[in-house]
Coordinates of C-alpha atoms and ligand atoms in Angstrom, one line a residue:
X146 CA -15.7 32.4 3.9
X147 CA -15.6 29.3 1.7
X148 CA -13.3 29.5 -1.3
X149 CA -14.0 27.3 -4.3
X150 CA -10.7 26.3 -5.9
X151 CA -10.5 24.9 -9.4
X152 CA -8.4 21.8 -9.6
X153 CA -7.5 18.9 -12.0
X154 CA -7.3 15.2 -11.0
X155 CA -4.1 13.5 -10.1
X156 CA -3.5 10.0 -11.4
X157 CA -3.3 7.0 -9.1
X158 CA -5.0 8.3 -6.0
X159 CA -6.3 4.8 -5.3
X160 CA -6.8 4.1 -1.6
X161 CA -6.2 0.6 -0.4
X162 CA -7.5 -0.8 2.9
X163 CA -4.6 1.1 4.5
X164 CA -5.6 4.3 2.7
X165 CA -3.7 6.3 0.2
X166 CA 0.0 5.9 0.7
X167 CA 2.7 7.8 -1.2
X168 CA 6.0 9.5 -0.6
X169 CA 5.8 12.9 1.2
X170 CA 6.9 14.9 -1.9
X171 CA 3.9 13.4 -3.8
X172 CA 1.5 14.7 -1.0
X173 CA 3.3 18.1 -1.1
X174 CA 2.2 18.8 -4.7
X175 CA -0.3 21.6 -5.0
X176 CA -3.9 20.5 -4.3
X177 CA -2.9 16.9 -3.9
X178 CA -4.1 16.5 -0.3
X179 CA -7.1 18.8 -1.0
X180 CA -8.2 16.7 -4.0
X181 CA -8.1 13.5 -2.1
X182 CA -9.8 14.8 1.1
X183 CA -12.5 16.5 -1.0
X184 CA -12.9 13.2 -2.9
X185 CA -13.4 11.4 0.4
X186 CA -16.2 13.8 1.5
X187 CA -17.8 13.8 -2.0
X188 CA -18.1 10.0 -1.6
X189 CA -19.9 10.1 1.7
X190 CA -23.5 11.1 2.5
X191 CA -25.3 12.4 5.5
X192 CA -22.5 13.9 7.5
X193 CA -23.9 17.5 7.7
X194 CA -23.6 18.7 11.3
X195 CA -21.9 15.5 12.4
X196 CA -18.6 14.8 14.0
X197 CA -15.3 13.7 12.4
X198 CA -12.4 12.3 14.4
X199 CA -9.0 13.4 13.1
X200 CA -5.3 12.6 14.0
X201 CA -2.2 10.9 12.9
X202 CA 1.0 9.2 13.9
X203 CA 3.0 12.5 14.1
X204 CA 5.1 11.8 11.0
X205 CA 6.4 14.5 8.7
X206 CA 3.6 16.5 7.1
X207 CA 1.1 15.5 9.8
X208 CA 0.5 19.0 10.9
X209 CA 0.2 20.5 7.4
X210 CA -2.3 17.8 6.4
X211 CA -4.4 18.3 9.5
X212 CA -4.9 22.0 8.8
X213 CA -6.1 21.2 5.2
X214 CA -8.5 18.5 6.4
X215 CA -9.9 20.8 9.1
X216 CA -10.6 23.6 6.5
X217 CA -12.1 21.3 3.9
X218 CA -14.2 19.5 6.5
X219 CA -15.5 22.9 7.7
X220 CA -16.4 23.8 4.1
X221 CA -18.1 20.5 3.5
X222 CA -20.5 21.0 6.4
X223 CA -19.2 18.8 9.3
X224 CA -20.5 20.1 12.6
X225 CA -17.4 19.2 14.5
X226 CA -13.9 17.8 14.0
X227 CA -12.3 16.4 17.1
X228 CA -8.6 16.4 16.7
X229 CA -6.0 14.7 18.9
X230 CA -3.8 17.3 20.7
X231 CA -0.7 18.0 18.6
X232 CA -2.4 16.1 15.8
X233 CA -1.6 12.8 17.5
X234 CA -3.9 9.8 17.5
X235 CA -2.9 6.2 17.2
X236 CA -4.8 4.0 14.8
X237 CA -6.5 1.9 17.5
X238 CA -7.2 5.0 19.6
X239 CA -8.9 6.6 16.5
X240 CA -11.1 3.5 16.2
X241 CA -11.9 3.7 19.9
X242 CA -12.8 7.4 19.8
X243 CA -15.0 7.0 16.7
X244 CA -17.0 4.3 18.4
X245 CA -17.2 5.9 21.8
X246 CA -18.5 9.2 20.5
X247 CA -20.6 7.6 17.8
X248 CA -18.8 9.9 15.3
X249 CA -19.7 9.8 11.6
X250 CA -16.2 8.6 10.8
X251 CA -12.5 9.5 11.1
X252 CA -9.4 10.4 9.1
X253 CA -6.1 8.8 10.1
X254 CA -2.9 10.3 8.8
X255 CA -0.3 7.6 8.8
X256 CA 1.8 5.3 6.7
X257 CA 2.0 2.7 9.5
X258 CA 5.5 1.1 9.9
X259 CA 6.9 2.8 6.8
X260 CA 9.8 5.3 7.0
X261 CA 8.9 8.9 7.8
X262 CA 10.6 12.2 7.2
X263 CA 10.7 14.6 4.2
X264 CA 11.4 11.8 1.8
X265 CA 9.6 9.1 3.7
X266 CA 6.0 7.9 3.3
X267 CA 2.7 9.6 4.2
X268 CA -0.8 8.4 4.1
X269 CA -4.5 9.3 4.5
X270 CA -7.1 6.8 5.5
X271 CA -10.8 7.1 6.1
X272 CA -12.5 5.0 8.8
X273 CA -16.3 4.5 9.0
X274 CA -18.6 5.0 12.0
X275 CA -18.1 1.4 13.1
X276 CA -14.5 2.3 13.7
X277 CA -12.8 0.3 11.0
X278 CA -11.2 1.1 7.6
X279 CA -13.7 2.1 4.9
X280 CA -14.9 -1.0 3.0
X281 CA -14.2 -1.4 -0.7
X282 CA -17.4 0.2 -2.1
X283 CA -16.4 3.5 -0.3
X284 CA -12.7 3.3 -1.3
X285 CA -13.8 2.6 -4.9
X286 CA -16.1 5.6 -4.9
X287 CA -13.3 7.8 -3.5
X288 CA -11.0 6.6 -6.2
X289 CA -13.6 7.2 -8.9
X290 CA -14.1 10.7 -7.6
X291 CA -10.3 11.5 -7.6
X292 CA -10.5 10.9 -11.4
X293 CA -13.2 13.4 -12.1
X294 CA -12.8 16.1 -9.4
X295 CA -12.7 19.6 -10.8
X296 CA -12.9 21.8 -7.7
X297 CA -12.6 21.7 -3.9
X298 CA -14.1 23.9 -1.3
X299 CA -12.0 25.2 1.6
X300 CA -12.6 27.7 4.4
X301 CA -10.4 30.7 4.2
X302 CA -9.0 31.1 7.7
X303 CA -5.7 31.1 9.6
X304 CA -4.4 27.8 10.9
X305 CA -6.2 26.4 13.9
X306 CA -4.2 26.0 17.2
X307 CA -4.1 22.2 17.7
X308 CA -1.8 22.2 20.7
X309 CA -4.2 23.7 23.2
X310 CA -7.1 21.6 24.6
X311 CA -10.5 23.1 24.0
X312 CA -12.9 24.3 21.3
X313 CA -12.5 27.0 18.6
X314 CA -14.8 28.0 15.7
X315 CA -13.7 27.4 12.1
X316 CA -16.4 28.8 9.8
X317 CA -19.6 27.2 11.1
X318 CA -17.8 24.2 12.4
X319 CA -16.3 23.5 15.9
X320 CA -12.8 22.3 16.2
X321 CA -12.3 20.4 19.4
X322 CA -8.7 19.6 20.5
X323 CA -8.8 16.6 22.9
X324 CA -6.4 14.5 24.9
X325 CA -5.5 11.6 22.5
X326 CA -4.8 9.2 25.4
X327 CA -7.8 9.6 27.8
X328 CA -10.6 7.7 26.0
X329 CA -8.2 4.9 25.0
X330 CA -6.8 4.6 28.5
X331 CA -10.3 4.4 29.9
X332 CA -11.2 1.6 27.5
X333 CA -8.1 -0.3 28.4
X334 CA -9.1 0.0 32.1
X335 CA -12.4 -1.7 31.4
X336 CA -10.7 -4.6 29.6
X337 CA -7.6 -5.3 31.5
X338 CA -6.9 -5.7 35.2
X339 CA -5.0 -2.6 36.1
X340 CA -4.9 -3.5 39.8
X341 CA -3.1 -6.7 39.1
X342 CA -0.6 -5.1 36.8
X343 CA 0.1 -2.3 39.3
X344 CA 0.8 -5.0 41.9
X345 CA 3.1 -6.8 39.4
X346 CA 5.2 -3.6 38.8
X347 CA 5.1 -2.8 42.5
X348 CA 6.6 -6.2 43.1
X349 CA 9.7 -5.4 41.0
X350 CA 8.6 -6.7 37.6
X351 CA 10.8 -5.0 34.9
X352 CA 9.9 -4.1 31.3
X353 CA 11.1 -2.2 28.3
X354 CA 8.6 -0.7 25.9
X355 CA 10.1 0.7 22.7
X356 CA 7.8 3.2 21.1
X357 CA 10.2 3.6 18.2
X358 CA 9.9 7.4 18.2
X359 CA 6.4 7.0 17.0
X360 CA 2.8 7.4 18.1
X361 CA 2.6 5.0 21.1
X362 CA 5.0 7.0 23.2
X363 CA 2.4 9.3 24.8
X364 CA 0.1 6.3 25.4
X365 CA 2.8 4.1 26.9
X366 CA 4.1 6.9 29.1
X367 CA 0.6 7.6 30.4
X368 CA -0.6 4.1 30.8
X369 CA 2.5 2.0 31.7
X370 CA 4.5 4.5 33.7
X371 CA 1.7 6.8 34.8
X372 CA -1.3 4.6 35.6
X373 CA 0.4 1.2 36.1
X374 CA 3.5 2.4 38.0
X375 CA 6.2 0.9 35.8
X376 CA 9.6 2.4 36.6
X377 CA 10.4 5.7 34.9
X378 CA 12.5 4.8 31.9
X379 CA 10.5 1.7 31.1
X380 CA 9.3 3.5 27.9
X381 CA 12.1 4.3 25.5
X382 CA 12.0 6.3 22.3
X383 CA 8.8 7.7 23.7
X384 CA 8.5 11.0 22.0
X385 CA 6.9 11.0 18.5
X386 CA 9.4 12.5 16.0
X387 CA 8.4 13.5 12.5
X388 CA 11.2 11.3 11.0
X389 CA 11.1 8.6 13.7
X390 CA 14.8 9.5 14.2
X391 CA 15.5 8.0 10.8
X392 CA 14.4 4.5 11.9
X393 CA 11.9 2.2 10.5
X394 CA 9.1 2.2 13.1
X395 CA 8.4 -1.5 12.5
X396 CA 8.5 -3.8 15.6
X397 CA 10.2 -6.9 14.1
X398 CA 13.4 -8.7 14.7
X399 CA 15.2 -6.6 12.0
X400 CA 14.1 -3.1 13.1
X401 CA 13.7 -3.8 16.8
X402 CA 17.0 -5.7 17.0
X403 CA 18.3 -3.8 20.0
X404 CA 15.2 -4.8 22.0
X405 CA 15.6 -8.4 21.0
X406 CA 19.3 -8.4 21.9
X407 CA 18.6 -6.9 25.3
X408 CA 16.0 -9.5 26.1
X409 CA 18.4 -12.3 25.1
X410 CA 21.2 -10.8 27.3
X411 CA 22.0 -11.1 31.0
X412 CA 20.6 -7.6 31.5
X413 CA 17.2 -8.6 30.2
X414 CA 14.1 -7.2 31.9
X415 CA 11.1 -9.5 32.4
X416 CA 9.3 -8.3 29.3
X417 CA 10.2 -6.4 26.1
X418 CA 7.6 -5.0 23.9
X419 CA 7.3 -2.6 21.0
X420 CA 4.7 -1.1 18.6
X421 CA 4.8 0.4 15.2
X422 CA 4.5 3.9 13.7
X423 CA 0.7 4.2 14.2
X424 CA 0.4 1.8 17.1
X425 CA -1.5 -1.1 15.7
X426 CA 1.3 -3.7 15.5
X427 CA 3.1 -5.3 18.5
X428 CA 6.2 -7.2 19.4
X429 CA 6.3 -9.4 22.5
X430 CA 9.6 -10.8 23.9
X431 CA 10.1 -12.4 27.3
X432 CA 13.5 -12.7 29.0
X433 CA 15.2 -15.2 26.7
X434 CA 11.9 -16.0 25.0
X435 CA 10.7 -14.5 21.7
X436 CA 6.9 -15.0 21.2
X437 CA 5.9 -15.3 17.5
X438 CA 2.8 -13.3 16.7
X439 CA 0.9 -16.5 15.8
X440 CA 1.8 -17.9 19.2
X441 CA 0.9 -14.7 20.9
X442 CA -2.6 -14.8 19.4
X443 CA -3.0 -18.3 20.7
X444 CA -1.7 -17.6 24.1
X445 CA -3.7 -14.4 24.5
X446 CA -6.8 -16.4 23.5
X447 CA -6.1 -19.3 25.9
X448 CA -5.7 -16.8 28.8
X449 CA -8.1 -14.1 27.9
X450 CA -10.6 -15.1 30.6
X451 CA -8.0 -13.8 33.1
X452 CA -8.7 -10.3 31.9
X453 CA -11.9 -8.6 33.2
X454 CA -13.1 -7.6 29.7
X455 CA -13.1 -11.3 28.6
X456 CA -14.0 -13.1 31.7
X457 CA -17.2 -14.4 30.2
X458 CA -15.1 -16.2 27.6
X459 CA -14.6 -15.8 23.9
X460 CA -17.2 -16.2 21.2
X461 CA -14.7 -17.3 18.6
X462 CA -11.1 -16.8 17.4
X463 CA -10.2 -15.5 14.0
X464 CA -6.9 -15.6 12.3
X465 CA -5.7 -14.8 8.8
X466 CA -5.0 -17.8 6.6
X467 CA -1.2 -17.6 6.7
X468 CA -1.1 -17.2 10.5
X469 CA -0.2 -20.5 12.2
X470 CA -2.8 -22.9 13.3
X471 CA -1.9 -22.5 17.0
X472 CA -5.0 -20.4 17.7
X473 CA -7.2 -23.1 16.2
X474 CA -6.0 -25.6 18.8
X475 CA -7.0 -23.2 21.5
X476 CA -10.4 -22.7 20.0
X477 CA -10.9 -26.4 19.7
X478 CA -10.1 -26.9 23.4
X479 CA -12.3 -24.0 24.4
X480 CA -15.1 -25.5 22.3
X481 CA -15.5 -22.3 20.3
X482 CA -15.3 -21.7 16.6
X483 CA -12.2 -20.6 14.8
X484 CA -12.3 -18.6 11.6
X485 CA -9.7 -18.4 8.8
X486 CA -9.8 -15.2 6.8
X487 CA -7.7 -13.7 3.9
X488 CA -4.7 -11.5 4.9
X489 CA -5.7 -8.0 6.0
X490 CA -7.5 -6.7 9.0
X491 CA -10.7 -5.7 7.2
X492 CA -11.9 -9.4 7.0
X493 CA -12.2 -9.5 10.7
X494 CA -14.7 -6.6 10.8
X495 CA -17.9 -8.7 9.9
X496 CA -17.0 -11.5 12.4
X497 CA -16.5 -8.9 15.2
X498 CA -19.6 -7.0 14.4
X499 CA -21.7 -10.2 14.3
X500 CA -20.1 -11.3 17.6
X501 CA -18.9 -14.5 16.0
X502 CA -15.2 -13.8 17.0
X503 CA -13.9 -12.0 20.0
X504 CA -10.1 -12.0 19.4
X505 CA -8.3 -12.0 16.1
X506 CA -4.8 -11.8 14.8
X507 CA -2.3 -12.0 11.9
X508 CA 1.2 -13.5 11.7
X509 CA 2.4 -10.0 10.7
X510 CA 2.4 -8.7 14.4
X511 CA -1.3 -7.7 14.5
X512 CA -3.5 -8.8 17.4
X513 CA -6.8 -7.4 18.6
X514 CA -10.3 -7.9 19.8
X515 CA -13.8 -6.7 19.5
X516 CA -13.0 -3.6 21.6
X517 CA -12.1 -1.6 18.4
X518 CA -12.0 -2.3 14.7
X519 CA -8.3 -2.1 14.1
X520 CA -5.5 -4.2 15.4
X521 CA -4.1 -2.8 18.7
X522 CA -0.5 -3.0 19.7
X523 CA -0.7 -1.6 23.2
X524 CA -3.8 -3.7 23.9
X525 CA -1.7 -6.9 23.2
X526 CA 1.0 -5.7 25.5
X527 CA -1.5 -5.0 28.3
X528 CA -3.1 -8.4 27.8
X529 CA 0.3 -10.0 28.2
X530 CA 0.9 -8.0 31.4
X531 CA -2.5 -9.0 32.7
X532 CA -1.8 -12.7 32.0
X533 CA 1.7 -12.5 33.6
X534 CA 0.4 -10.7 36.6
X535 CA -2.4 -13.2 37.3
X536 CA -0.4 -16.3 36.5
X537 CA 2.7 -15.1 38.3
X538 CA 4.9 -17.0 35.8
X539 CA 7.5 -15.8 33.3
X540 CA 6.8 -15.4 29.6
X541 CA 9.1 -18.4 29.0
X542 CA 7.1 -20.5 31.4
X543 CA 3.8 -19.5 29.8
X544 CA 5.1 -20.2 26.3
X545 CA 6.5 -23.6 27.2
X546 CA 3.5 -24.6 29.2
X547 CA 1.3 -23.6 26.3
X548 CA 3.3 -25.8 23.9
X549 CA 3.2 -28.7 26.4
X550 CA -0.6 -28.5 26.5
X551 CA -1.4 -27.7 22.8
X552 CA 1.7 -28.7 21.0
X553 CA 4.1 -26.3 19.2
X554 CA 3.5 -24.9 15.7
X555 CA 7.0 -24.3 14.4
X556 CA 6.5 -21.4 12.1
X557 CA 8.5 -19.0 9.8
X558 CA 7.8 -16.6 7.0
X559 CA 10.3 -16.1 4.2
X560 CA 10.0 -13.0 2.1
X561 CA 11.5 -12.5 -1.4
X562 CA 11.4 -8.8 -2.0
X563 CA 11.4 -6.7 -5.1
X564 CA 11.1 -9.7 -7.3
X565 CA 10.3 -9.1 -11.0
X566 CA 6.5 -8.8 -11.0
X567 CA 6.0 -10.9 -14.1
X568 CA 8.3 -13.7 -12.7
X569 CA 6.3 -13.6 -9.4
X570 CA 3.0 -13.9 -11.3
X571 CA 4.4 -16.7 -13.4
X572 CA 5.4 -18.6 -10.3
X573 CA 2.0 -18.3 -8.7
X574 CA 0.2 -19.2 -11.9
X575 CA 2.4 -22.3 -12.4
X576 CA 1.6 -23.4 -8.8
X577 CA -2.1 -22.9 -9.5
X578 CA -1.9 -25.0 -12.6
X579 CA -0.5 -27.9 -10.5
X580 CA -3.1 -27.9 -7.7
X581 CA -4.9 -31.0 -9.1
X582 CA -1.8 -33.1 -9.7
X583 CA 0.0 -32.4 -6.4
X584 CA -2.1 -34.5 -4.0
X585 CA -0.4 -37.9 -3.5
X586 CA 3.0 -36.8 -4.7
X587 CA 5.9 -37.4 -2.4
X588 CA 8.2 -34.4 -2.3
X589 CA 11.3 -34.1 -0.2
X590 CA 10.1 -37.2 1.8
X591 CA 6.7 -35.6 2.5
X592 CA 3.4 -36.7 1.0
X593 CA 1.1 -33.9 -0.3
X594 CA -2.4 -34.4 1.2
X595 CA -4.1 -31.6 -0.6
X596 CA -3.4 -28.3 -2.4
X597 CA -5.7 -25.3 -3.1
X598 CA -5.9 -21.6 -3.7
X599 CA -7.5 -20.2 -0.6
X600 CA -11.0 -18.7 -1.1
X601 CA -12.9 -17.1 1.7
X602 CA -16.7 -17.3 2.1
X603 CA -17.7 -14.6 4.5
X604 CA -20.2 -16.2 6.9
X605 CA -21.9 -12.9 7.6
X606 CA -22.5 -11.2 4.3
X607 CA -21.9 -14.3 2.0
X608 CA -19.3 -12.6 -0.1
X609 CA -16.6 -14.7 -1.6
X610 CA -12.9 -13.6 -1.9
X611 CA -10.8 -15.8 -4.2
X612 CA -7.1 -16.3 -5.0
X613 CA -5.8 -15.5 -1.6
X614 CA -2.8 -17.8 -1.6
X615 CA -1.7 -21.3 -2.6
X616 CA -1.7 -23.7 0.2
X617 CA 0.1 -27.1 0.1
X618 CA -0.8 -29.4 3.0
X619 CA 1.2 -32.5 3.8
X620 CA 0.0 -35.7 5.5
X621 CA 2.0 -35.0 8.6
X622 CA 0.1 -31.8 9.2
X623 CA 2.8 -29.5 7.8
X624 CA 1.9 -26.7 5.5
X625 CA 3.5 -24.3 3.0
X626 CA 1.7 -21.2 1.8
X627 CA 2.6 -19.0 -1.1
X628 CA 1.1 -15.5 -1.7
X629 CA 2.1 -12.2 -3.2
X630 CA 2.1 -9.1 -0.9
X631 CA -0.6 -6.6 -1.5
X632 CA 1.3 -3.8 0.2
X633 CA 4.7 -3.6 -1.5
X634 CA 5.7 -0.6 -3.5
X635 CA 8.6 -1.9 -5.7
X636 CA 8.2 -5.0 -7.9
X637 CA 6.5 -8.0 -6.2
X638 CA 7.1 -9.5 -2.8
X639 CA 6.7 -13.2 -2.6
X640 CA 5.8 -14.4 0.9
X641 CA 6.3 -18.1 1.8
X642 CA 4.8 -19.3 5.1
X643 CA 6.2 -22.5 6.4
X644 CA 4.7 -24.4 9.3
X645 CA 5.0 -27.8 11.1
X646 CA 3.1 -29.0 14.1
X647 CA 5.1 -30.8 16.8
X648 CA 3.0 -32.4 19.6
X649 CA 6.0 -34.0 21.5
X650 CA 7.3 -31.6 24.3
X651 CA 10.6 -33.4 24.1
X652 CA 11.0 -31.8 20.6
X653 CA 10.0 -28.2 21.5
X654 CA 13.5 -26.9 21.9
X655 CA 14.8 -26.7 18.4
X656 CA 15.7 -23.5 16.7
X657 CA 12.9 -22.6 14.4
X658 CA 14.8 -22.6 11.0
X659 CA 16.5 -25.8 11.9
X660 CA 13.2 -27.4 13.0
X661 CA 11.7 -26.5 9.6
X662 CA 14.9 -27.3 7.6
X663 CA 13.4 -29.9 5.2
X664 CA 10.2 -28.0 4.6
X665 CA 12.2 -24.8 3.9
X666 CA 14.3 -26.6 1.3
X667 CA 11.1 -28.0 -0.2
X668 CA 9.4 -24.5 -0.1
X669 CA 12.1 -23.3 -2.5
X670 CA 12.3 -26.3 -4.9
X671 CA 8.6 -26.9 -5.2
X672 CA 7.8 -23.8 -7.3
X673 CA 11.5 -23.5 -8.4
X674 CA 11.9 -20.1 -6.8
X675 CA 15.5 -19.7 -7.9
X676 CA 14.8 -20.7 -11.5
X677 CA 11.9 -18.4 -11.8
X678 CA 13.1 -15.4 -9.8
X679 CA 16.8 -15.8 -9.6
X680 CA 16.6 -15.8 -5.8
X681 CA 18.4 -18.6 -4.0
X682 CA 17.4 -17.4 -0.6
X683 CA 14.8 -15.0 0.9
X684 CA 15.6 -11.4 1.8
X685 CA 13.8 -11.3 5.1
X686 CA 13.1 -14.2 7.5
X687 CA 10.7 -13.7 10.3
Ligands
G1P147 C1 1.0 -7.1 5.2 C2 0.7 -8.2 6.2 C3 -0.7 -8.3 6.5 C4 -1.2 -6.9 7.1 C5 -0.9 -5.8 6.0 C6 -1.2 -4.5 6.6 O1 0.3 -7.3 4.0 O2 1.2 -9.4 5.7 O3 -0.9 -9.3 7.5 O4 -2.6 -6.9 7.3 O5 0.5 -5.9 5.7 O6 -0.5 -4.2 7.8 P1 0.9 -8.0 2.7 O7 2.1 -7.1 2.3 O8 1.4 -9.4 3.1 O9 -0.1 -8.0 1.6
ZN148 ZN1 0.6 0.1 11.7

């Protein structure tokens, strides 16, 4: 029985590339989820009888939202919804399953690394059949529909059991509850040398993987401890909790501080790693050796041929513009192309689809490859394990050897959070107004070589994306980048990315902030950050 329910639009249901993200109480309003999910389906064509993949990161409201999506999908005419057992499905695993089953698309319930719980964040995202986030024409259509929706259609039925594997009928649709780990684990086995990693662990290699009480727990338990023989207890915080135990499931040096401190201590295991709420970000720390995400991308790329899935070599390497140039040096040495894209994973999609790039990454802890169309936290960890197993060296040895070969890109990001939005816009516009006059100027002892506002020309579809961040290059190869965050919720977040290339191995031992000291000072004075925003120093340094 399909019930047609009259409804009125909510304001502001505008999905970004990471979907619609709001506080849980917003989603709990009557018809709020229903309106949005119906708007998604109203914006799609040709899914009658087809399969939709559904799951989430297990955060608060996951289960309630799953039931609503199932009943609306049944009323809309999908033939089958395959839902991860318990409503669990990491973002990269969703992408994997959509592609493997050639599904019509998928819905991911997540707010990534944001806080969970009754007052935390929730999110709904639609992914297309290629496995990646819906492109802008689709999200625009969904948004337009949310403004005009007058009714939704829902199957009147009791809640579906999503904790038992198997199939049940919901109206004319089949609900299939499947193991959220199996397909993903199988894909990893094709890409990464499980034999070599098993031997590594059997030989006494030690590791701690912090799942941060979020979605990667079941994956890490099954793959690291189950299939690869890592010691029981290797995975910590491995049970997804609706409120992530009150912690931020964001694997950085602020929220994964315990892991960092452990790896810098005498009790350090060989490798420390973590992933975020929905499993797409990663953190890699060796004993006594932190690996920046920019370096990790470069090192994975340089060693990818050691993993079975990449033994034929890479087609190209893509990085987001603010990510350090370390990966470019690897591409140059390998004789392959490097691509520089705007911030955000969606820009990698065309390059991967066209087989121009094989691996890609962002400085914000996202690394991935053409195996799915999302960044993939556990994949990055498995690639590192594969590299460590084959090379038989420590993380620190590999990092230092890489720097000796390619040079070191000292790199840091300084974030000024909750800045007055008008002040932040003013700062960016003032910088843009100076682009022509900056070249040739000597600032803080450095000569500006060129300055621009990054624009991306997509080599596949020819589209142009402008105003992606102001870049100031210096004649010694250093660079400062200014851009405003597109994901913040309060005020504006000014991100300043500071980078200096050091070819001399005798100078690879400095602490990062010290090594970048002069540039950091200049990064503040150049646009007069303090004068314009009242901030003398950043809130977060990564
Ligand atoms: C941030 C990161 C960016 C990432 C995005 C989504 O965006 O900087 O690399 O793709 O989150 O995870 P920003 O807030 O800088 O716009
Ligand atoms: Zn995430």
